[in-house]
Amino acid sequence: MTTDSRSPAWLGPALMCGASLCFAMLDTGTKYLAAHYPLLQIVWVRYIAQAMGVVLIFGPSMRMHLLEAHNYGIQLLRGLCLCCGSVFVVNGLARLPLAEATAIVFLAPVLITILSGLLLKEKARTMDWLAVTCGFAGVLIIARPGGGLLTWAILFPLGSALTNAIYQLVTRSTRSSEHAATSNFYTGLIGALALTPWGASVWEPMSTPDFLLLLGIGGIASIGHLTITYALLHASAASLGAYSYSQILWATLLGWLAFGAIPDAIAWVGILIIALGGLVLSVPQVRQMGAALLRVGRR
């Protein structure tokens, strides 16, 4: 698997950081709603809104081509992986603090870096391994084996990490054969269909503001997944792994703004170690971006 050689080196990482912000906003809205409504109801409507968002954005231009996939089996696998991951992470968010739960989910980049070499034959650089090692160390510090977070509830974000890693690797493997909009439409559709029996059975009436919020986070999910798909068009899964850790920083900020939840000193150490890994990896891209801006300024 090779990346688009015409793409600037900073484009994939920038898109991944943007997608991470979308997912942090998604998790924040989900955590708020999970305190008032059944978890499966939230995830079900979110997937319906995600599929509708793709149709509204791309339907007028793509029409029936939106439904044309080269491999429907792969689309089914992607959709089921993301659906399972969403159910896991929503259960984790309902039982663990936002920043800490998000951090545990981010064992996924470690798994991606390992599996992308085994399955996609993408060679990880030394810097990639350094970044994900920092991320893994930070996650261990935040989770604190022997501490209060090491309960059975930690299995939910761990399950989400595994399914998210598989989802991203499958997305990466099909980047040249499937349109990003088509892939994300089927992701939303499969999630909505898979959860319909459970979502409909636990339905509780929602207030208008909460229902609009739920539709909104479905739209944000659609934008986030489109963005991460485009990011994987421009960079390898291994090289993007550490940049997805920026979601932990977004989640920390949003958790403080929305819930007044501030990580303790030990959790901050873990978060800063994770951020350090991302910063180390991003130095070449930042340099290239700065050089590009200088060239533009000289014109």
mmCIF file of C-alpha atoms in Angstrom:
data_model
loop_
_atom_site.group_PDB
_atom_site.id
_atom_site.type_symbol
_atom_site.label_atom_id
_atom_site.label_comp_id
_atom_site.label_asym_id
_atom_site.label_seq_id
_atom_site.Cartn_x
_atom_site.Cartn_y
_atom_site.Cartn_z
ATOM 1 C CA MET A 1 0.000 0.000 0.000
ATOM 2 C CA THR A 2 1.406 3.363 -1.051
ATOM 3 C CA THR A 3 0.153 6.837 -0.327
ATOM 4 C CA ASP A 4 -0.589 9.607 -2.799
ATOM 5 C CA SER A 5 2.910 10.973 -3.505
ATOM 6 C CA ARG A 6 1.468 14.285 -4.684
ATOM 7 C CA SER A 7 -0.002 15.063 -1.260
ATOM 8 C CA PRO A 8 1.921 17.375 1.090
ATOM 9 C CA ALA A 9 3.190 15.488 4.128
ATOM 10 C CA TRP A 10 1.147 17.610 6.533
ATOM 11 C CA LEU A 11 -2.241 17.024 4.868
ATOM 12 C CA GLY A 12 -2.984 13.563 6.283
ATOM 13 C CA PRO A 13 -2.019 14.524 9.858
ATOM 14 C CA ALA A 14 -4.019 17.771 9.654
ATOM 15 C CA LEU A 15 -7.102 15.869 8.501
ATOM 16 C CA MET A 16 -6.632 13.307 11.285
ATOM 17 C CA CYS A 17 -6.465 16.069 13.909
ATOM 18 C CA GLY A 18 -9.662 17.585 12.471
ATOM 19 C CA ALA A 19 -11.397 14.213 12.598
ATOM 20 C CA SER A 20 -10.243 13.809 16.197
ATOM 21 C CA LEU A 21 -11.952 17.081 17.139
ATOM 22 C CA CYS A 22 -15.181 15.840 15.541
ATOM 23 C CA PHE A 23 -15.011 12.580 17.500
ATOM 24 C CA ALA A 24 -14.328 14.414 20.776
ATOM 25 C CA MET A 25 -17.438 16.540 20.149
ATOM 26 C CA LEU A 26 -19.372 13.367 19.328
ATOM 27 C CA ASP A 27 -18.292 11.703 22.586
ATOM 28 C CA THR A 28 -19.103 14.799 24.638
ATOM 29 C CA GLY A 29 -22.645 15.008 23.275
ATOM 30 C CA THR A 30 -23.073 11.263 23.686
ATOM 31 C CA LYS A 31 -21.934 11.324 27.320
ATOM 32 C CA TYR A 32 -24.445 14.079 28.089
ATOM 33 C CA LEU A 33 -27.341 12.239 26.419
ATOM 34 C CA ALA A 34 -26.362 8.893 27.987
ATOM 35 C CA ALA A 35 -27.229 10.327 31.395
ATOM 36 C CA HIS A 36 -30.855 10.828 30.295
ATOM 37 C CA TYR A 37 -31.707 8.246 27.609
ATOM 38 C CA PRO A 38 -31.005 4.564 26.802
ATOM 39 C CA LEU A 39 -27.562 4.015 25.284
ATOM 40 C CA LEU A 40 -28.792 1.953 22.330
ATOM 41 C CA GLN A 41 -31.337 4.633 21.438
ATOM 42 C CA ILE A 42 -28.569 7.220 21.240
ATOM 43 C CA VAL A 43 -26.293 5.099 19.052
ATOM 44 C CA TRP A 44 -29.176 4.029 16.792
ATOM 45 C CA VAL A 45 -30.368 7.556 16.010
ATOM 46 C CA ARG A 46 -26.782 8.716 15.619
ATOM 47 C CA TYR A 47 -26.226 6.187 12.807
ATOM 48 C CA ILE A 48 -29.476 7.156 11.118
ATOM 49 C CA ALA A 49 -28.389 10.805 11.226
ATOM 50 C CA GLN A 50 -24.928 9.877 9.917
ATOM 51 C CA ALA A 51 -26.376 8.098 6.871
ATOM 52 C CA MET A 52 -28.827 10.947 6.236
ATOM 53 C CA GLY A 53 -25.997 13.487 6.505
ATOM 54 C CA VAL A 54 -24.013 11.751 3.755
ATOM 55 C CA VAL A 55 -27.116 11.580 1.531
ATOM 56 C CA LEU A 56 -27.860 15.274 2.028
ATOM 57 C CA ILE A 57 -24.271 16.312 1.270
ATOM 58 C CA PHE A 58 -23.409 13.965 -1.607
ATOM 59 C CA GLY A 59 -26.783 12.722 -2.880
ATOM 60 C CA PRO A 60 -27.513 15.707 -5.175
ATOM 61 C CA SER A 61 -24.191 15.315 -7.033
ATOM 62 C CA MET A 62 -23.616 11.543 -6.898
ATOM 63 C CA ARG A 63 -27.242 10.366 -7.136
ATOM 64 C CA MET A 64 -27.381 6.556 -7.469
ATOM 65 C CA HIS A 65 -23.588 6.352 -7.725
ATOM 66 C CA LEU A 66 -23.574 6.893 -3.967
ATOM 67 C CA LEU A 67 -24.848 3.310 -3.605
ATOM 68 C CA GLU A 68 -22.256 1.751 -5.921
ATOM 69 C CA ALA A 69 -19.589 -0.144 -3.953
ATOM 70 C CA HIS A 70 -16.899 -2.419 -5.348
ATOM 71 C CA ASN A 71 -16.971 -4.753 -2.373
ATOM 72 C CA TYR A 72 -20.167 -4.917 -0.349
ATOM 73 C CA GLY A 73 -18.657 -7.504 1.996
ATOM 74 C CA ILE A 74 -15.943 -5.046 3.020
ATOM 75 C CA GLN A 75 -18.589 -2.355 3.549
ATOM 76 C CA LEU A 76 -20.491 -4.733 5.814
ATOM 77 C CA LEU A 77 -17.334 -5.484 7.816
ATOM 78 C CA ARG A 78 -16.518 -1.765 8.210
ATOM 79 C CA GLY A 79 -20.058 -0.979 9.292
ATOM 80 C CA LEU A 80 -20.219 -3.770 11.853
ATOM 81 C CA CYS A 81 -16.791 -2.889 13.289
ATOM 82 C CA LEU A 82 -17.764 0.737 13.766
ATOM 83 C CA CYS A 83 -21.184 -0.194 15.139
ATOM 84 C CA CYS A 84 -19.632 -2.514 17.747
ATOM 85 C CA GLY A 85 -17.033 0.114 18.583
ATOM 86 C CA SER A 86 -19.731 2.728 19.115
ATOM 87 C CA VAL A 87 -21.717 0.485 21.448
ATOM 88 C CA PHE A 88 -18.538 -0.240 23.423
ATOM 89 C CA VAL A 89 -17.446 3.378 23.704
ATOM 90 C CA VAL A 90 -20.901 4.687 24.663
ATOM 91 C CA ASN A 91 -21.067 2.140 27.488
ATOM 92 C CA GLY A 92 -17.582 3.194 28.559
ATOM 93 C CA LEU A 93 -18.455 6.901 28.488
ATOM 94 C CA ALA A 94 -21.486 6.223 30.670
ATOM 95 C CA ARG A 95 -19.290 4.611 33.343
ATOM 96 C CA LEU A 96 -15.909 6.384 33.131
ATOM 97 C CA PRO A 97 -14.734 10.027 32.971
ATOM 98 C CA LEU A 98 -14.591 11.465 29.417
ATOM 99 C CA ALA A 99 -10.853 12.150 29.194
ATOM 100 C CA GLU A 100 -9.823 8.868 30.825
ATOM 101 C CA ALA A 101 -12.240 6.756 28.752
ATOM 102 C CA THR A 102 -11.031 8.461 25.569
ATOM 103 C CA ALA A 103 -7.417 7.787 26.523
ATOM 104 C CA ILE A 104 -8.036 4.059 26.977
ATOM 105 C CA VAL A 105 -9.716 3.877 23.558
ATOM 106 C CA PHE A 106 -6.433 5.135 22.172
ATOM 107 C CA LEU A 107 -4.724 1.838 22.442
ATOM 108 C CA ALA A 108 -6.051 1.634 18.872
ATOM 109 C CA PRO A 109 -3.038 3.426 17.286
ATOM 110 C CA VAL A 110 -0.709 0.897 18.917
ATOM 111 C CA LEU A 111 -2.754 -1.923 17.406
ATOM 112 C CA ILE A 112 -2.892 -0.126 14.041
ATOM 113 C CA THR A 113 0.884 0.347 13.905
ATOM 114 C CA ILE A 114 1.423 -3.348 14.666
ATOM 115 C CA LEU A 115 -1.284 -4.727 12.394
ATOM 116 C CA SER A 116 -0.656 -2.402 9.438
ATOM 117 C CA GLY A 117 2.758 -3.996 9.020
ATOM 118 C CA LEU A 118 1.408 -7.515 9.334
ATOM 119 C CA LEU A 119 -1.715 -7.104 7.197
ATOM 120 C CA LEU A 120 -1.091 -4.139 4.860
ATOM 121 C CA LYS A 121 2.706 -4.482 4.576
ATOM 122 C CA GLU A 122 3.128 -0.830 5.588
ATOM 123 C CA LYS A 123 6.515 -0.330 7.205
ATOM 124 C CA ALA A 124 6.376 1.698 10.407
ATOM 125 C CA ARG A 125 9.261 4.106 10.987
ATOM 126 C CA THR A 126 11.237 4.351 14.199
ATOM 127 C CA MET A 127 9.460 7.656 14.903
ATOM 128 C CA ASP A 128 6.083 5.947 14.479
ATOM 129 C CA TRP A 129 7.031 3.357 17.091
ATOM 130 C CA LEU A 130 8.354 6.050 19.430
ATOM 131 C CA ALA A 131 5.094 7.983 19.178
ATOM 132 C CA VAL A 132 2.814 5.020 19.797
ATOM 133 C CA THR A 133 5.048 3.837 22.643
ATOM 134 C CA CYS A 134 4.577 7.232 24.291
ATOM 135 C CA GLY A 135 0.856 6.868 23.693
ATOM 136 C CA PHE A 136 0.739 3.404 25.218
ATOM 137 C CA ALA A 137 2.752 4.529 28.249
ATOM 138 C CA GLY A 138 0.408 7.475 28.712
ATOM 139 C CA VAL A 139 -2.633 5.218 28.552
ATOM 140 C CA LEU A 140 -1.164 2.924 31.215
ATOM 141 C CA ILE A 141 -0.513 5.896 33.496
ATOM 142 C CA ILE A 142 -4.056 7.189 33.037
ATOM 143 C CA ALA A 143 -5.637 3.755 33.543
ATOM 144 C CA ARG A 144 -3.390 3.126 36.565
ATOM 145 C CA PRO A 145 -3.394 -0.657 37.076
ATOM 146 C CA GLY A 146 -4.388 -1.080 40.702
ATOM 147 C CA GLY A 147 -6.172 2.285 40.669
ATOM 148 C CA GLY A 148 -9.824 3.213 40.597
ATOM 149 C CA LEU A 149 -10.174 3.017 36.812
ATOM 150 C CA LEU A 150 -9.170 -0.641 36.599
ATOM 151 C CA THR A 151 -12.697 -2.078 36.826
ATOM 152 C CA TRP A 152 -14.762 -4.269 34.524
ATOM 153 C CA ALA A 153 -16.005 -1.068 32.824
ATOM 154 C CA ILE A 154 -12.549 -0.611 31.299
ATOM 155 C CA LEU A 155 -13.366 -3.531 28.978
ATOM 156 C CA PHE A 156 -15.722 -1.260 27.020
ATOM 157 C CA PRO A 157 -13.086 1.249 25.828
ATOM 158 C CA LEU A 158 -10.640 -1.619 25.288
ATOM 159 C CA GLY A 159 -13.196 -3.328 23.030
ATOM 160 C CA SER A 160 -13.694 -0.055 21.200
ATOM 161 C CA ALA A 161 -9.919 0.222 20.660
ATOM 162 C CA LEU A 162 -9.793 -3.195 18.980
ATOM 163 C CA THR A 163 -12.802 -2.661 16.711
ATOM 164 C CA ASN A 164 -11.630 0.858 15.806
ATOM 165 C CA ALA A 165 -8.225 -0.480 14.794
ATOM 166 C CA ILE A 166 -9.836 -3.053 12.514
ATOM 167 C CA TYR A 167 -12.158 -0.384 11.084
ATOM 168 C CA GLN A 168 -9.262 1.931 10.205
ATOM 169 C CA LEU A 169 -7.196 -0.853 8.656
ATOM 170 C CA VAL A 170 -10.112 -1.983 6.496
ATOM 171 C CA THR A 171 -10.731 1.642 5.475
ATOM 172 C CA ARG A 172 -7.066 2.014 4.565
ATOM 173 C CA SER A 173 -7.040 -1.208 2.534
ATOM 174 C CA THR A 174 -9.982 -0.063 0.377
ATOM 175 C CA ARG A 175 -9.005 3.593 -0.067
ATOM 176 C CA SER A 176 -8.321 3.282 -3.816
ATOM 177 C CA SER A 177 -11.462 1.346 -4.739
ATOM 178 C CA GLU A 178 -14.286 2.994 -2.807
ATOM 179 C CA HIS A 179 -15.509 6.589 -2.798
ATOM 180 C CA ALA A 180 -15.279 8.082 0.689
ATOM 181 C CA ALA A 181 -18.947 9.133 0.608
ATOM 182 C CA THR A 182 -20.088 5.649 -0.403
ATOM 183 C CA SER A 183 -18.078 4.023 2.378
ATOM 184 C CA ASN A 184 -19.437 6.378 4.998
ATOM 185 C CA PHE A 185 -23.015 6.064 3.768
ATOM 186 C CA TYR A 186 -22.873 2.293 4.181
ATOM 187 C CA THR A 187 -21.201 2.676 7.579
ATOM 188 C CA GLY A 188 -24.166 4.721 8.800
ATOM 189 C CA LEU A 189 -26.761 2.532 7.071
ATOM 190 C CA ILE A 190 -25.364 -0.757 8.403
ATOM 191 C CA GLY A 191 -25.099 0.640 11.933
ATOM 192 C CA ALA A 192 -28.680 1.929 11.784
ATOM 193 C CA LEU A 193 -30.070 -1.356 10.457
ATOM 194 C CA ALA A 194 -28.077 -3.504 12.907
ATOM 195 C CA LEU A 195 -29.302 -1.511 15.903
ATOM 196 C CA THR A 196 -32.938 -1.044 14.836
ATOM 197 C CA PRO A 197 -34.428 -3.939 16.904
ATOM 198 C CA TRP A 198 -32.735 -2.759 20.096
ATOM 199 C CA GLY A 199 -32.966 0.983 19.511
ATOM 200 C CA ALA A 200 -36.675 0.834 18.757
ATOM 201 C CA SER A 201 -37.419 -1.446 21.719
ATOM 202 C CA VAL A 202 -35.859 0.890 24.318
ATOM 203 C CA TRP A 203 -37.093 4.161 22.780
ATOM 204 C CA GLU A 204 -37.956 6.931 25.194
ATOM 205 C CA PRO A 205 -39.468 10.289 24.132
ATOM 206 C CA MET A 206 -36.857 13.026 23.827
ATOM 207 C CA SER A 207 -37.123 16.750 24.365
ATOM 208 C CA THR A 208 -36.720 18.847 21.217
ATOM 209 C CA PRO A 209 -33.297 20.275 22.230
ATOM 210 C CA ASP A 210 -31.967 16.812 23.073
ATOM 211 C CA PHE A 211 -33.272 15.320 19.829
ATOM 212 C CA LEU A 212 -31.676 18.143 17.833
ATOM 213 C CA LEU A 213 -28.428 17.568 19.734
ATOM 214 C CA LEU A 214 -28.582 13.872 18.848
ATOM 215 C CA LEU A 215 -29.118 14.681 15.168
ATOM 216 C CA GLY A 216 -26.262 17.162 15.395
ATOM 217 C CA ILE A 217 -23.787 14.655 16.776
ATOM 218 C CA GLY A 218 -24.859 12.249 14.031
ATOM 219 C CA GLY A 219 -23.902 14.924 11.498
ATOM 220 C CA ILE A 220 -20.605 15.507 13.292
ATOM 221 C CA ALA A 221 -19.936 11.758 13.187
ATOM 222 C CA SER A 222 -20.527 11.802 9.425
ATOM 223 C CA ILE A 223 -18.057 14.665 8.961
ATOM 224 C CA GLY A 224 -15.511 12.983 11.227
ATOM 225 C CA HIS A 225 -15.616 9.667 9.401
ATOM 226 C CA LEU A 226 -15.405 11.364 6.007
ATOM 227 C CA THR A 227 -12.406 13.323 7.231
ATOM 228 C CA ILE A 228 -10.585 10.261 8.561
ATOM 229 C CA THR A 229 -11.264 8.447 5.274
ATOM 230 C CA TYR A 230 -9.648 11.310 3.351
ATOM 231 C CA ALA A 231 -6.759 11.360 5.836
ATOM 232 C CA LEU A 232 -6.087 7.702 5.051
ATOM 233 C CA LEU A 233 -5.944 8.578 1.350
ATOM 234 C CA HIS A 234 -2.946 10.824 1.987
ATOM 235 C CA ALA A 235 -0.931 8.977 4.626
ATOM 236 C CA SER A 236 -0.347 5.485 5.945
ATOM 237 C CA ALA A 237 -2.322 4.116 8.851
ATOM 238 C CA ALA A 238 0.904 3.659 10.853
ATOM 239 C CA SER A 239 2.030 7.274 10.425
ATOM 240 C CA LEU A 240 -1.389 8.685 11.357
ATOM 241 C CA GLY A 241 -1.796 6.646 14.534
ATOM 242 C CA ALA A 242 -0.150 9.109 16.897
ATOM 243 C CA TYR A 243 -2.040 12.110 15.503
ATOM 244 C CA SER A 244 -5.339 10.575 16.534
ATOM 245 C CA TYR A 245 -4.139 10.978 20.134
ATOM 246 C CA SER A 246 -5.039 14.669 19.787
ATOM 247 C CA GLN A 247 -8.604 13.552 20.553
ATOM 248 C CA ILE A 248 -7.550 13.042 24.172
ATOM 249 C CA LEU A 249 -6.598 16.713 24.427
ATOM 250 C CA TRP A 250 -9.893 17.774 22.822
ATOM 251 C CA ALA A 251 -11.796 15.438 25.147
ATOM 252 C CA THR A 252 -10.027 16.879 28.177
ATOM 253 C CA LEU A 253 -10.975 20.427 27.167
ATOM 254 C CA LEU A 254 -14.578 19.534 26.321
ATOM 255 C CA GLY A 255 -14.956 17.414 29.463
ATOM 256 C CA TRP A 256 -13.934 20.437 31.525
ATOM 257 C CA LEU A 257 -16.240 22.828 29.629
ATOM 258 C CA ALA A 258 -19.271 20.528 29.546
ATOM 259 C CA PHE A 259 -19.021 18.609 32.813
ATOM 260 C CA GLY A 260 -16.470 20.452 34.928
ATOM 261 C CA ALA A 261 -14.375 17.271 34.952
ATOM 262 C CA ILE A 262 -10.661 17.984 35.386
ATOM 263 C CA PRO A 263 -8.156 15.091 35.261
ATOM 264 C CA ASP A 264 -6.030 14.674 38.369
ATOM 265 C CA ALA A 265 -2.262 15.163 38.434
ATOM 266 C CA ILE A 266 -1.438 11.561 37.487
ATOM 267 C CA ALA A 267 -3.876 11.613 34.573
ATOM 268 C CA TRP A 268 -2.308 14.877 33.367
ATOM 269 C CA VAL A 269 1.109 13.196 33.327
ATOM 270 C CA GLY A 270 -0.306 10.462 31.100
ATOM 271 C CA ILE A 271 -2.028 12.953 28.803
ATOM 272 C CA LEU A 272 1.158 15.022 28.447
ATOM 273 C CA ILE A 273 3.218 11.921 27.613
ATOM 274 C CA ILE A 274 0.686 11.042 24.907
ATOM 275 C CA ALA A 275 0.860 14.596 23.553
ATOM 276 C CA LEU A 276 4.676 14.431 23.554
ATOM 277 C CA GLY A 277 4.576 11.384 21.306
ATOM 278 C CA GLY A 278 2.346 13.214 18.841
ATOM 279 C CA LEU A 279 4.556 16.304 18.889
ATOM 280 C CA VAL A 280 7.702 14.274 18.240
ATOM 281 C CA LEU A 281 6.069 12.637 15.233
ATOM 282 C CA SER A 282 4.697 15.903 13.858
ATOM 283 C CA VAL A 283 8.000 17.827 13.696
ATOM 284 C CA PRO A 284 8.741 17.010 10.004
ATOM 285 C CA GLN A 285 5.193 17.888 8.939
ATOM 286 C CA VAL A 286 5.243 21.153 10.894
ATOM 287 C CA ARG A 287 8.518 22.088 9.257
ATOM 288 C CA GLN A 288 7.106 21.348 5.801
ATOM 289 C CA MET A 289 3.972 23.366 6.527
ATOM 290 C CA GLY A 290 6.078 26.304 7.694
ATOM 291 C CA ALA A 291 8.231 26.129 4.560
ATOM 292 C CA ALA A 292 5.113 26.051 2.373
ATOM 293 C CA LEU A 293 3.703 29.128 4.140
ATOM 294 C CA LEU A 294 7.028 30.956 3.648
ATOM 295 C CA ARG A 295 6.973 30.169 -0.065
ATOM 296 C CA VAL A 296 3.453 31.533 -0.347
ATOM 297 C CA GLY A 297 4.461 34.681 1.529
ATOM 298 C CA ARG A 298 7.345 35.345 -0.875
ATOM 299 C CA ARG A 299 5.096 35.282 -3.930
#
